[in-house]
Coordinates of C-alpha atoms and ligand atoms in Angstrom, one line a residue:
Chain A
M1 CA 130.9 -16.8 -25.6
L2 CA 129.6 -19.9 -27.4
R3 CA 132.0 -22.1 -29.2
L4 CA 131.2 -25.2 -31.3
N5 CA 134.1 -27.4 -32.2
G6 CA 133.9 -30.1 -34.9
L7 CA 130.3 -30.9 -34.0
S8 CA 128.8 -33.9 -35.7
K9 CA 125.5 -35.7 -35.1
T10 CA 124.4 -39.0 -36.6
Y11 CA 121.1 -40.2 -35.4
A12 CA 120.5 -43.8 -34.3
D13 CA 118.9 -44.6 -37.6
G14 CA 122.1 -43.6 -39.5
T15 CA 120.9 -40.2 -40.6
E16 CA 123.9 -37.9 -40.7
A17 CA 122.3 -34.7 -39.5
L18 CA 125.4 -32.6 -38.9
R19 CA 129.0 -32.9 -40.0
E20 CA 131.9 -31.0 -38.5
I21 CA 130.2 -27.7 -37.4
G22 CA 132.7 -25.2 -36.2
L23 CA 131.4 -21.9 -35.0
Q24 CA 132.1 -19.1 -32.5
V25 CA 129.4 -16.7 -31.4
G26 CA 130.6 -13.7 -29.5
K27 CA 129.0 -12.3 -26.3
G28 CA 125.9 -10.4 -27.2
E29 CA 126.1 -11.4 -30.8
I30 CA 122.9 -12.4 -32.7
L31 CA 123.5 -15.2 -35.2
A32 CA 120.9 -16.5 -37.6
L33 CA 121.0 -19.9 -39.1
V34 CA 119.3 -20.3 -42.5
G35 CA 119.1 -23.3 -44.8
G36 CA 116.8 -25.7 -46.5
S37 CA 114.5 -28.0 -44.7
G38 CA 116.3 -30.9 -43.1
C39 CA 119.8 -29.4 -43.0
G40 CA 120.1 -29.9 -39.3
K41 CA 119.2 -26.5 -37.8
T42 CA 116.9 -27.9 -35.2
T43 CA 119.4 -30.6 -34.4
L44 CA 122.1 -28.1 -33.9
L45 CA 120.0 -26.1 -31.4
R46 CA 119.0 -29.2 -29.5
L47 CA 122.6 -30.1 -29.2
I48 CA 123.5 -26.7 -27.8
A49 CA 120.5 -26.8 -25.5
G50 CA 121.8 -30.2 -24.1
L51 CA 118.6 -32.0 -25.1
D52 CA 120.5 -34.4 -27.4
S53 CA 124.2 -35.3 -27.3
A54 CA 126.6 -34.9 -30.2
T55 CA 128.2 -37.9 -31.8
S56 CA 131.5 -36.1 -31.8
G57 CA 132.8 -32.6 -31.2
A58 CA 132.3 -30.2 -28.3
I59 CA 130.2 -27.3 -27.2
T60 CA 131.5 -24.8 -24.7
V61 CA 130.0 -21.7 -23.1
N62 CA 132.6 -19.4 -21.6
G63 CA 135.0 -22.3 -21.6
E64 CA 132.6 -24.7 -19.8
T65 CA 131.7 -27.8 -21.7
I66 CA 128.0 -28.4 -22.3
K67 CA 126.9 -32.0 -21.5
G68 CA 123.2 -31.4 -20.7
P69 CA 120.7 -28.6 -20.1
H70 CA 122.7 -25.7 -18.6
P71 CA 121.4 -22.8 -16.5
S72 CA 123.0 -20.2 -18.8
I73 CA 121.3 -21.6 -22.0
G74 CA 117.7 -20.9 -22.7
I75 CA 115.6 -22.1 -25.7
V76 CA 112.4 -21.0 -27.4
F77 CA 111.0 -23.9 -29.4
Q78 CA 109.3 -23.7 -32.7
E79 CA 106.0 -24.2 -30.9
P80 CA 105.2 -22.3 -27.7
R81 CA 105.2 -25.4 -25.6
L82 CA 103.4 -23.7 -22.7
L83 CA 102.2 -25.9 -19.9
P84 CA 98.5 -25.7 -20.2
W85 CA 97.8 -26.2 -16.5
L86 CA 99.8 -23.1 -15.5
T87 CA 98.6 -19.5 -16.0
V88 CA 100.6 -17.2 -18.2
A89 CA 102.4 -16.0 -15.1
G90 CA 103.0 -19.5 -13.9
N91 CA 104.5 -20.4 -17.3
V92 CA 106.8 -17.3 -17.5
G93 CA 108.0 -18.0 -14.0
F94 CA 108.4 -21.7 -14.5
G95 CA 112.2 -21.5 -14.4
L96 CA 112.3 -19.2 -11.4
A97 CA 111.2 -21.7 -8.8
D98 CA 114.2 -20.8 -6.6
L99 CA 113.2 -17.2 -6.2
S100 CA 110.9 -15.7 -3.6
P101 CA 107.3 -15.3 -4.8
Q102 CA 107.6 -11.5 -4.7
E103 CA 110.8 -11.4 -6.8
R104 CA 109.4 -14.0 -9.2
Q105 CA 106.2 -12.0 -9.6
A106 CA 108.2 -8.8 -10.2
R107 CA 110.4 -10.5 -12.9
V108 CA 107.5 -12.2 -14.5
L109 CA 105.4 -9.0 -14.8
H110 CA 108.4 -7.1 -16.1
A111 CA 109.0 -9.7 -18.8
L112 CA 105.3 -9.8 -19.7
E113 CA 105.3 -6.0 -20.1
K114 CA 108.3 -6.2 -22.4
V115 CA 106.6 -8.6 -24.7
G116 CA 103.4 -6.5 -24.7
L117 CA 101.3 -8.8 -22.6
A118 CA 100.9 -6.7 -19.4
G119 CA 97.7 -7.7 -17.7
Y120 CA 97.6 -11.2 -19.2
D121 CA 99.3 -12.8 -16.3
Q122 CA 96.3 -14.6 -14.9
R123 CA 95.1 -16.0 -18.2
W124 CA 95.3 -19.6 -19.2
P125 CA 97.4 -20.4 -22.3
R126 CA 94.3 -21.6 -24.1
E127 CA 92.9 -18.1 -23.9
L128 CA 95.8 -16.7 -25.9
S129 CA 96.3 -16.3 -29.7
G130 CA 99.2 -18.2 -31.3
G131 CA 101.3 -15.1 -31.4
Q132 CA 100.6 -14.3 -27.8
Q133 CA 101.5 -17.8 -26.7
Q134 CA 104.8 -17.5 -28.6
R135 CA 105.5 -14.2 -26.8
V136 CA 104.9 -15.9 -23.5
A137 CA 107.4 -18.6 -24.5
I138 CA 109.9 -15.9 -25.3
A139 CA 109.3 -14.2 -22.0
R140 CA 109.7 -17.6 -20.2
A141 CA 113.1 -18.0 -21.9
F142 CA 114.3 -14.4 -21.2
V143 CA 113.2 -14.2 -17.6
T144 CA 116.0 -16.4 -16.3
A145 CA 118.5 -14.1 -18.0
P146 CA 120.4 -16.8 -19.9
K147 CA 123.8 -16.0 -21.4
V148 CA 122.9 -17.9 -24.5
L149 CA 119.5 -17.9 -26.0
L150 CA 118.4 -20.3 -28.8
L151 CA 115.4 -19.6 -30.9
D152 CA 114.1 -22.2 -33.3
E153 CA 111.9 -20.6 -36.0
P154 CA 110.0 -18.8 -33.2
F155 CA 107.9 -16.7 -35.5
S156 CA 107.4 -19.0 -38.5
A157 CA 103.8 -19.7 -37.7
L158 CA 102.9 -16.0 -37.5
D159 CA 101.7 -13.4 -40.0
A160 CA 104.1 -10.6 -41.2
F161 CA 102.7 -7.9 -38.9
T162 CA 102.8 -10.0 -35.8
R163 CA 106.3 -11.1 -36.7
A164 CA 107.5 -7.5 -37.2
S165 CA 106.2 -6.5 -33.8
L166 CA 107.7 -9.6 -32.2
H167 CA 111.1 -8.6 -33.7
D168 CA 110.8 -5.4 -31.8
H169 CA 109.8 -7.1 -28.6
L170 CA 112.7 -9.5 -29.0
L171 CA 115.2 -6.8 -29.6
L172 CA 113.9 -4.9 -26.6
L173 CA 114.4 -7.9 -24.3
W174 CA 117.7 -8.6 -25.9
A175 CA 118.9 -5.1 -25.2
E176 CA 118.4 -5.6 -21.4
T177 CA 120.9 -8.4 -20.8
K178 CA 122.6 -8.7 -24.2
P179 CA 122.6 -12.5 -24.4
T180 CA 124.3 -14.4 -27.2
V181 CA 121.5 -15.4 -29.5
V182 CA 121.4 -18.2 -32.1
M183 CA 118.2 -18.2 -34.1
V184 CA 116.9 -20.4 -36.8
T185 CA 114.8 -18.8 -39.4
H186 CA 113.4 -19.5 -42.9
D187 CA 112.8 -15.8 -43.5
V188 CA 115.8 -14.0 -45.0
E189 CA 114.5 -10.6 -44.1
E190 CA 114.0 -11.7 -40.5
A191 CA 117.6 -12.8 -40.4
I192 CA 118.9 -9.5 -41.7
T193 CA 116.6 -7.5 -39.4
L194 CA 117.9 -9.2 -36.3
A195 CA 121.3 -10.8 -36.9
D196 CA 124.9 -9.7 -36.8
R197 CA 125.9 -12.7 -38.8
V198 CA 123.9 -15.1 -41.0
V199 CA 125.1 -18.7 -41.5
V200 CA 123.8 -20.5 -44.5
M201 CA 123.7 -24.3 -44.1
R202 CA 123.7 -27.0 -46.7
P203 CA 121.7 -30.3 -46.3
R204 CA 122.6 -34.0 -46.4
P205 CA 124.7 -34.0 -44.3
G206 CA 124.1 -30.6 -42.5
R207 CA 127.1 -28.4 -43.0
M208 CA 127.9 -24.7 -42.8
M209 CA 128.3 -23.3 -46.3
E210 CA 128.7 -19.6 -46.0
T211 CA 128.8 -16.9 -43.4
I212 CA 127.5 -13.4 -44.2
S213 CA 128.1 -10.5 -41.8
V214 CA 125.4 -7.9 -41.5
T215 CA 126.8 -4.6 -40.4
L216 CA 123.8 -2.3 -40.7
D217 CA 122.9 0.1 -37.9
R218 CA 120.0 -0.8 -35.6
P219 CA 117.1 -0.4 -35.8
R220 CA 117.3 -1.7 -39.3
D221 CA 115.4 -0.3 -42.1
R222 CA 114.1 -2.7 -44.7
L223 CA 114.4 0.0 -47.4
A224 CA 118.0 0.8 -46.7
L225 CA 120.5 0.1 -49.5
G226 CA 122.6 -2.3 -47.4
F227 CA 119.6 -4.3 -46.5
D228 CA 118.8 -5.3 -50.0
K229 CA 122.5 -6.1 -50.7
A230 CA 122.7 -8.4 -47.8
K231 CA 119.4 -10.0 -48.8
R232 CA 120.7 -10.7 -52.3
R233 CA 123.9 -12.3 -51.0
I234 CA 122.0 -14.6 -48.6
L235 CA 119.4 -15.6 -51.2
H236 CA 122.2 -16.4 -53.7
A237 CA 124.0 -18.5 -51.1
L238 CA 120.8 -20.3 -50.3
D239 CA 120.2 -21.0 -53.9
R240 CA 123.6 -22.6 -54.2
S241 CA 123.1 -24.5 -51.0
L242 CA 120.1 -26.2 -52.4
Q243 CA 121.7 -27.2 -55.7
P244 CA 123.4 -30.6 -56.0
E245 CA 127.1 -30.4 -55.4
K246 CA 128.6 -30.1 -58.9
T247 CA 132.2 -31.1 -58.4
T248 CA 131.6 -34.6 -56.8
P249 CA 129.1 -36.0 -59.3
T250 CA 131.1 -35.1 -62.4
Q251 CA 134.2 -36.6 -60.9
K252 CA 132.2 -39.7 -60.0
G253 CA 130.9 -39.7 -63.5
A254 CA 134.4 -39.6 -64.9
D255 CA 135.5 -42.5 -62.6
N256 CA 132.5 -44.6 -63.8
A257 CA 133.3 -43.8 -67.3
S258 CA 136.9 -44.9 -67.0
H259 CA 135.6 -48.2 -65.5
W260 CA 133.6 -48.7 -68.6
W261 CA 136.5 -48.3 -70.9
Chain B
M1 CA 91.6 -58.8 -27.0
T2 CA 88.7 -61.2 -27.4
D3 CA 85.5 -59.9 -26.1
T4 CA 84.7 -62.6 -23.6
T5 CA 83.7 -60.3 -20.8
S6 CA 80.2 -61.1 -19.6
H7 CA 77.1 -59.1 -18.6
S8 CA 77.9 -55.7 -20.3
D9 CA 81.0 -55.4 -18.3
P10 CA 82.7 -52.3 -19.7
T11 CA 86.2 -53.2 -18.5
H12 CA 86.7 -54.4 -22.0
S13 CA 86.5 -50.9 -23.5
A14 CA 90.2 -50.1 -23.4
D15 CA 89.8 -46.4 -24.1
P16 CA 88.5 -44.6 -21.1
R17 CA 87.2 -41.9 -23.4
D18 CA 84.5 -44.3 -24.5
L19 CA 83.2 -44.3 -21.0
R20 CA 83.5 -40.5 -20.7
S21 CA 81.3 -40.0 -23.7
L22 CA 78.8 -42.3 -22.2
R23 CA 78.8 -40.6 -18.9
V24 CA 78.6 -36.9 -19.7
K25 CA 75.1 -36.9 -21.0
G26 CA 73.8 -35.1 -17.9
S27 CA 76.1 -32.2 -18.2
A28 CA 74.5 -30.4 -21.0
P29 CA 75.9 -27.0 -21.9
S30 CA 72.9 -24.8 -21.4
R31 CA 70.5 -24.9 -18.5
S32 CA 67.3 -24.8 -20.5
F33 CA 68.6 -27.9 -22.4
A34 CA 69.6 -29.7 -19.2
L35 CA 66.0 -30.9 -18.6
A36 CA 65.8 -32.5 -22.1
G37 CA 67.3 -35.7 -20.8
V38 CA 64.4 -36.1 -18.3
L39 CA 61.7 -35.9 -21.0
L40 CA 62.0 -39.4 -22.4
P41 CA 61.8 -41.3 -19.1
L42 CA 59.0 -39.0 -18.0
L43 CA 57.1 -39.6 -21.2
L44 CA 57.5 -43.4 -20.8
A45 CA 56.4 -43.3 -17.2
V46 CA 53.2 -41.3 -18.1
V47 CA 52.4 -43.6 -21.0
W48 CA 52.9 -46.7 -18.9
E49 CA 50.8 -45.3 -16.0
A50 CA 48.0 -44.5 -18.5
A51 CA 48.2 -47.9 -20.1
I52 CA 47.7 -49.6 -16.8
R53 CA 45.0 -47.2 -15.5
S54 CA 43.0 -47.7 -18.7
G55 CA 43.3 -51.4 -18.4
L56 CA 45.3 -51.8 -21.6
A57 CA 48.1 -53.5 -19.7
G58 CA 48.1 -55.7 -16.6
G59 CA 51.1 -54.3 -14.7
R60 CA 51.6 -57.3 -12.5
L61 CA 55.2 -57.9 -13.7
M62 CA 55.9 -54.3 -14.7
P63 CA 54.2 -52.2 -12.1
P64 CA 53.2 -48.7 -12.9
P65 CA 55.3 -45.7 -11.7
S66 CA 52.8 -44.9 -9.0
T67 CA 53.3 -48.3 -7.4
I68 CA 57.1 -48.0 -7.7
G69 CA 56.9 -44.6 -6.1
A70 CA 54.7 -45.9 -3.3
T71 CA 57.2 -48.8 -2.7
L72 CA 60.1 -46.3 -2.5
W73 CA 58.2 -44.1 -0.1
E74 CA 57.3 -47.1 2.0
L75 CA 60.9 -48.3 2.2
A76 CA 62.1 -44.8 3.0
K77 CA 59.5 -44.2 5.7
N78 CA 60.6 -47.3 7.7
G79 CA 64.3 -46.4 7.2
E80 CA 65.0 -49.5 5.2
L81 CA 66.0 -47.6 2.0
Q82 CA 68.5 -45.5 3.9
L83 CA 70.0 -48.7 5.5
H84 CA 70.3 -50.4 2.2
C85 CA 71.7 -47.3 0.5
L86 CA 74.3 -46.8 3.2
A87 CA 75.4 -50.4 3.1
T88 CA 75.8 -50.4 -0.7
L89 CA 77.5 -47.0 -0.6
G90 CA 79.9 -48.1 2.1
R91 CA 81.0 -51.1 0.1
V92 CA 81.4 -49.1 -3.1
L93 CA 83.4 -46.5 -1.3
A94 CA 85.7 -48.9 0.4
G95 CA 86.2 -50.9 -2.7
F96 CA 86.7 -47.8 -4.8
A97 CA 89.3 -46.4 -2.4
L98 CA 91.3 -49.6 -2.5
G99 CA 91.0 -50.2 -6.2
A100 CA 91.8 -46.6 -7.0
L101 CA 94.8 -46.6 -4.7
F102 CA 96.3 -49.7 -6.1
G103 CA 95.3 -48.9 -9.7
T104 CA 97.0 -45.5 -9.4
M105 CA 100.2 -46.8 -7.8
I106 CA 100.7 -49.8 -10.1
G107 CA 99.5 -47.9 -13.1
A108 CA 102.0 -45.2 -12.4
A109 CA 104.8 -47.7 -12.0
A110 CA 103.9 -49.5 -15.2
G111 CA 103.6 -46.2 -17.1
A112 CA 106.9 -44.8 -15.8
L113 CA 109.1 -47.9 -15.8
V114 CA 109.4 -50.1 -18.9
V115 CA 110.7 -53.0 -16.8
V116 CA 107.6 -53.0 -14.6
R117 CA 105.3 -52.7 -17.6
R118 CA 107.0 -55.6 -19.4
L119 CA 106.7 -57.7 -16.2
I120 CA 103.2 -57.1 -15.1
D121 CA 101.1 -55.7 -17.9
P122 CA 100.5 -59.0 -19.8
T123 CA 99.3 -60.7 -16.6
L124 CA 97.0 -57.8 -15.7
Q125 CA 95.7 -57.7 -19.2
A126 CA 94.9 -61.4 -19.0
L127 CA 93.2 -60.9 -15.6
R128 CA 91.2 -58.0 -16.9
A129 CA 89.6 -60.4 -19.4
V130 CA 88.1 -62.5 -16.6
P131 CA 84.4 -61.8 -16.1
S132 CA 83.8 -60.2 -12.8
I133 CA 81.3 -62.9 -11.6
A134 CA 84.0 -65.5 -12.1
W135 CA 85.8 -64.2 -9.1
V136 CA 82.9 -64.6 -6.8
P137 CA 83.3 -68.2 -5.8
L138 CA 87.0 -67.8 -5.3
F139 CA 86.7 -64.7 -3.2
I140 CA 84.1 -66.4 -1.0
L141 CA 86.4 -69.3 -0.5
W142 CA 89.3 -67.1 0.3
M143 CA 87.7 -64.3 2.4
G144 CA 84.4 -65.7 3.5
I145 CA 80.9 -64.5 2.6
F146 CA 81.0 -61.2 4.6
E147 CA 82.2 -57.8 3.8
T148 CA 85.9 -58.5 2.9
S149 CA 85.1 -60.6 -0.2
K150 CA 82.5 -58.0 -1.3
V151 CA 84.9 -55.1 -1.0
A152 CA 87.6 -57.1 -2.7
L153 CA 85.4 -57.8 -5.7
I154 CA 84.5 -54.2 -6.0
A155 CA 88.2 -53.2 -5.7
V156 CA 89.1 -55.5 -8.5
G157 CA 86.4 -53.9 -10.7
V158 CA 87.7 -50.4 -9.9
F159 CA 91.4 -51.4 -10.2
F160 CA 91.5 -52.1 -13.9
P161 CA 90.2 -48.9 -15.5
V162 CA 92.3 -46.8 -13.1
Y163 CA 95.4 -48.9 -13.8
L164 CA 94.9 -48.7 -17.6
G165 CA 94.0 -45.0 -17.5
V166 CA 97.0 -44.0 -15.4
A167 CA 99.5 -46.2 -17.2
G168 CA 98.3 -45.0 -20.6
A169 CA 98.3 -41.4 -19.5
I170 CA 101.9 -41.5 -18.2
E171 CA 103.1 -43.3 -21.4
G172 CA 101.3 -40.6 -23.4
I173 CA 102.8 -37.5 -21.7
D174 CA 103.9 -35.2 -24.4
R175 CA 107.7 -35.4 -24.8
K176 CA 107.7 -31.8 -25.8
L177 CA 106.5 -30.7 -22.4
I178 CA 109.0 -33.0 -20.7
E179 CA 111.7 -31.2 -22.7
V180 CA 110.6 -27.9 -21.3
G181 CA 111.1 -29.4 -17.8
Q182 CA 114.6 -30.6 -18.9
V183 CA 115.6 -27.2 -20.2
F184 CA 114.8 -25.8 -16.8
R185 CA 116.8 -28.7 -15.3
L186 CA 114.0 -30.0 -13.1
N187 CA 115.2 -33.0 -11.0
R188 CA 113.3 -36.2 -11.1
W189 CA 111.0 -35.3 -8.3
A190 CA 110.3 -31.8 -9.6
M191 CA 109.6 -33.3 -13.0
I192 CA 107.0 -35.6 -11.6
R193 CA 105.4 -33.0 -9.5
R194 CA 105.5 -30.0 -11.9
V195 CA 105.1 -31.7 -15.3
M196 CA 104.0 -35.3 -15.1
L197 CA 101.3 -35.2 -12.4
P198 CA 99.4 -32.2 -13.9
A199 CA 99.7 -33.8 -17.3
V200 CA 98.1 -37.0 -16.3
L201 CA 95.5 -35.4 -14.0
P202 CA 92.6 -35.3 -16.6
A203 CA 93.1 -38.9 -17.7
W204 CA 93.4 -39.9 -14.0
I205 CA 90.1 -38.4 -13.1
I206 CA 88.4 -39.9 -16.1
S207 CA 89.7 -43.3 -15.1
L208 CA 88.5 -42.7 -11.6
R209 CA 85.1 -42.0 -12.9
S210 CA 84.9 -45.1 -15.0
G211 CA 86.3 -47.0 -12.0
L212 CA 83.5 -45.6 -9.9
G213 CA 80.9 -46.7 -12.4
L214 CA 82.3 -50.2 -12.5
G215 CA 82.3 -50.2 -8.7
F216 CA 78.5 -49.7 -8.8
M217 CA 78.3 -52.5 -11.3
F218 CA 80.4 -54.9 -9.2
V219 CA 78.6 -54.1 -5.9
V220 CA 75.5 -55.8 -7.3
A221 CA 77.5 -58.9 -8.1
A222 CA 79.0 -58.7 -4.6
E223 CA 75.6 -58.4 -3.0
F224 CA 74.2 -61.3 -5.0
M225 CA 76.8 -63.4 -3.2
G226 CA 74.5 -63.2 -0.2
A227 CA 73.9 -60.1 1.8
S228 CA 71.3 -59.2 4.3
E229 CA 71.4 -55.5 3.4
G230 CA 72.2 -53.4 0.5
L231 CA 70.4 -52.5 -2.7
G232 CA 71.6 -55.8 -4.2
F233 CA 69.8 -57.6 -1.4
L234 CA 66.6 -55.7 -2.3
L235 CA 66.9 -57.0 -5.8
V236 CA 67.4 -60.6 -4.8
D237 CA 64.7 -60.3 -2.2
G238 CA 62.3 -58.7 -4.7
Q239 CA 62.8 -61.6 -7.1
Q240 CA 62.4 -64.3 -4.4
M241 CA 59.3 -62.7 -2.9
G242 CA 57.9 -61.8 -6.3
K243 CA 57.9 -58.1 -5.7
P244 CA 58.7 -56.4 -9.1
A245 CA 58.0 -53.0 -7.6
Q246 CA 60.8 -53.5 -5.1
I247 CA 63.2 -54.6 -7.8
L248 CA 62.5 -51.5 -9.9
A249 CA 62.7 -49.3 -6.8
A250 CA 66.2 -50.7 -6.2
I251 CA 67.2 -50.2 -9.8
I252 CA 66.1 -46.6 -9.8
T253 CA 67.9 -46.0 -6.5
F254 CA 71.1 -47.5 -8.1
A255 CA 70.7 -45.1 -11.0
V256 CA 70.3 -42.1 -8.7
L257 CA 73.2 -43.1 -6.4
G258 CA 75.5 -43.8 -9.3
K259 CA 74.8 -40.5 -10.9
L260 CA 75.2 -38.6 -7.6
A261 CA 78.5 -40.3 -6.8
D262 CA 79.8 -39.4 -10.3
G263 CA 78.5 -35.9 -9.8
V264 CA 80.4 -35.5 -6.6
L265 CA 83.6 -36.8 -8.2
V266 CA 83.2 -34.3 -11.1
M267 CA 82.5 -31.5 -8.6
I268 CA 85.7 -32.2 -6.6
S269 CA 87.8 -32.5 -9.7
K270 CA 86.4 -29.4 -11.5
P271 CA 88.6 -26.8 -9.9
L272 CA 91.7 -28.9 -10.7
L273 CA 90.9 -28.9 -14.4
L274 CA 89.9 -25.3 -15.0
W275 CA 92.8 -25.0 -17.4
Q276 CA 91.6 -27.7 -19.7
D277 CA 91.0 -26.8 -23.3
T278 CA 88.5 -29.4 -24.4
A279 CA 85.3 -29.4 -26.4
R280 CA 83.3 -30.3 -23.4
G281 CA 83.4 -27.3 -21.1
A282 CA 82.4 -29.6 -18.3
L283 CA 84.5 -32.7 -18.6
Ligands
ATP301 N1 115.1 -38.0 -33.9 C1 115.6 -38.2 -35.2 N2 115.9 -39.4 -35.6 C2 116.4 -39.6 -36.8 N3 116.6 -38.6 -37.7 C3 116.3 -37.4 -37.3 C4 115.8 -37.1 -36.1 N4 115.5 -35.7 -36.0 C5 115.9 -35.2 -37.2 N5 116.4 -36.2 -38.0 C6 116.9 -36.0 -39.3 O1 118.0 -35.1 -39.2 C7 118.0 -34.2 -40.3 C8 118.0 -32.8 -39.8 O2 116.8 -32.6 -39.1 P1 116.5 -31.2 -38.4 O3 115.2 -31.3 -37.7 O4 117.6 -30.7 -37.6 O5 116.3 -30.2 -39.7 P2 116.0 -28.7 -39.8 O6 117.1 -28.0 -40.5 O7 115.6 -28.2 -38.5 O8 114.7 -28.7 -40.8 P3 113.5 -27.8 -40.8 O9 113.9 -26.5 -41.4 O10 112.5 -28.5 -41.7 O11 113.0 -27.6 -39.4 C9 116.8 -34.6 -41.2 O12 117.2 -35.3 -42.3 C10 115.9 -35.4 -40.3 O13 115.2 -36.3 -41.0
MG302 MG1 113.7 -27.4 -37.6

């Protein structure tokens, strides 16, 4: 289980990217993070992945504190980030250097099949379309069977059709090992299609604003009644997250006014 | 940097890509087009030959292609050409090996470690601005007039583009790819071997190619220092003996050798760079 405790991050230049994030994600749960641009979603994932360190607070996975990249945490970046000098198979098997070549090969081919790229193993990344590259990146993250998988807007650069089919591929891979998934998305429907819980964040500084549970049965149908209801709730929360905070300014205004008098 | 470098010394073009674009002319994409590059020299040769044959030009200082060809043939027949070629090639190869080795090692250190870069880069940049010929007297004083000083001069010429290319390439490695290595918890050595080396390989090979080109440039300077064999000797000898055909024969041989050596380097590196996604299919 993934637990975030009072997590804050202030960058060296003074930008307060995250303030006091407290969150628990259960085993096998899929959590979606939504929120306006710059509210610290990528920062949060990078902290969990161990690529940056928090200013304060702690991250634990099954009770173990995360201080740097950890074998049980995998990440899919917003861009595919494939190594151009490795074939597709070489990229997918990049994290499996310890395995015997046969076992690595078997795992790689299995993962490629799951993302619908069987037969592409000997291609170079440059010979793939954007969506195919992103699928390779997903396969690369899944193939090491991480307990926690982080996805940073993995599908945002793709068209709606490709995206829908990648959702299916993702859920298929997820069903195999049931990792805990934390995914960032800008697409509310994507969040509802995939997630058990949706966390809406608020910018400047990045904070959690509202958590919405999605209890629909899988596979989820966009036309189901509950789908629309969840969507409206999230959209509403997002709307409010992007509005200036009302209480503080008015109070400040009152303070200022009293000064004048 | 001020452009004080002498005699068309391309060390001053900091970007190795400038050199690449100069050097790829031969590798045209389609075969039928590959011969196009030969047309201009061929046409010039024919025009020149005709001008002399018809008496329009004298041809004493600029001999016609037929005379140059005859001179080349003569030199080849009595084995002199091979001797001179081998001497020159040997020097270039030795100097190239040394220059490339040190350029790669020091460039890697400067690219990877900020401390090293801060310490040595300013000095090397200053040295780089020194025209190659300026080293000649010093090297002769230090190492005598024979092979050592010649190889050293060539090595100096090769060193700088390789150093710059490698240091720049390492500095410029995409942080995003390094992070991929970090996520999979590569240790330092694995990170170098599996991410950094492949990432700098294309730039390294380009720097080697410009280094090799400079090696051929510097070998002439080296052989001007006084040599009894080598293509540079043929040049000096041709001037002193008033044999322009010999000079031109040596120049043409230089062109061919340089192009061939570059071609060999490209051929060796090609299988390593199959993955590259560049506009130029062939580097
Ligand atoms: N390396 C950095 N140095 C300084 N500030 C940074 C750095 N990275 C991000 N920030 C700042 O931190 C805040 C959060 O950035 P982050 O990338 O986490 O946002 P995000 O929610 O992922 O946005 P988007 O949806 O646009 O990707 C932003 O204000 C950003 O300017
Ligand atoms: Mg982001």
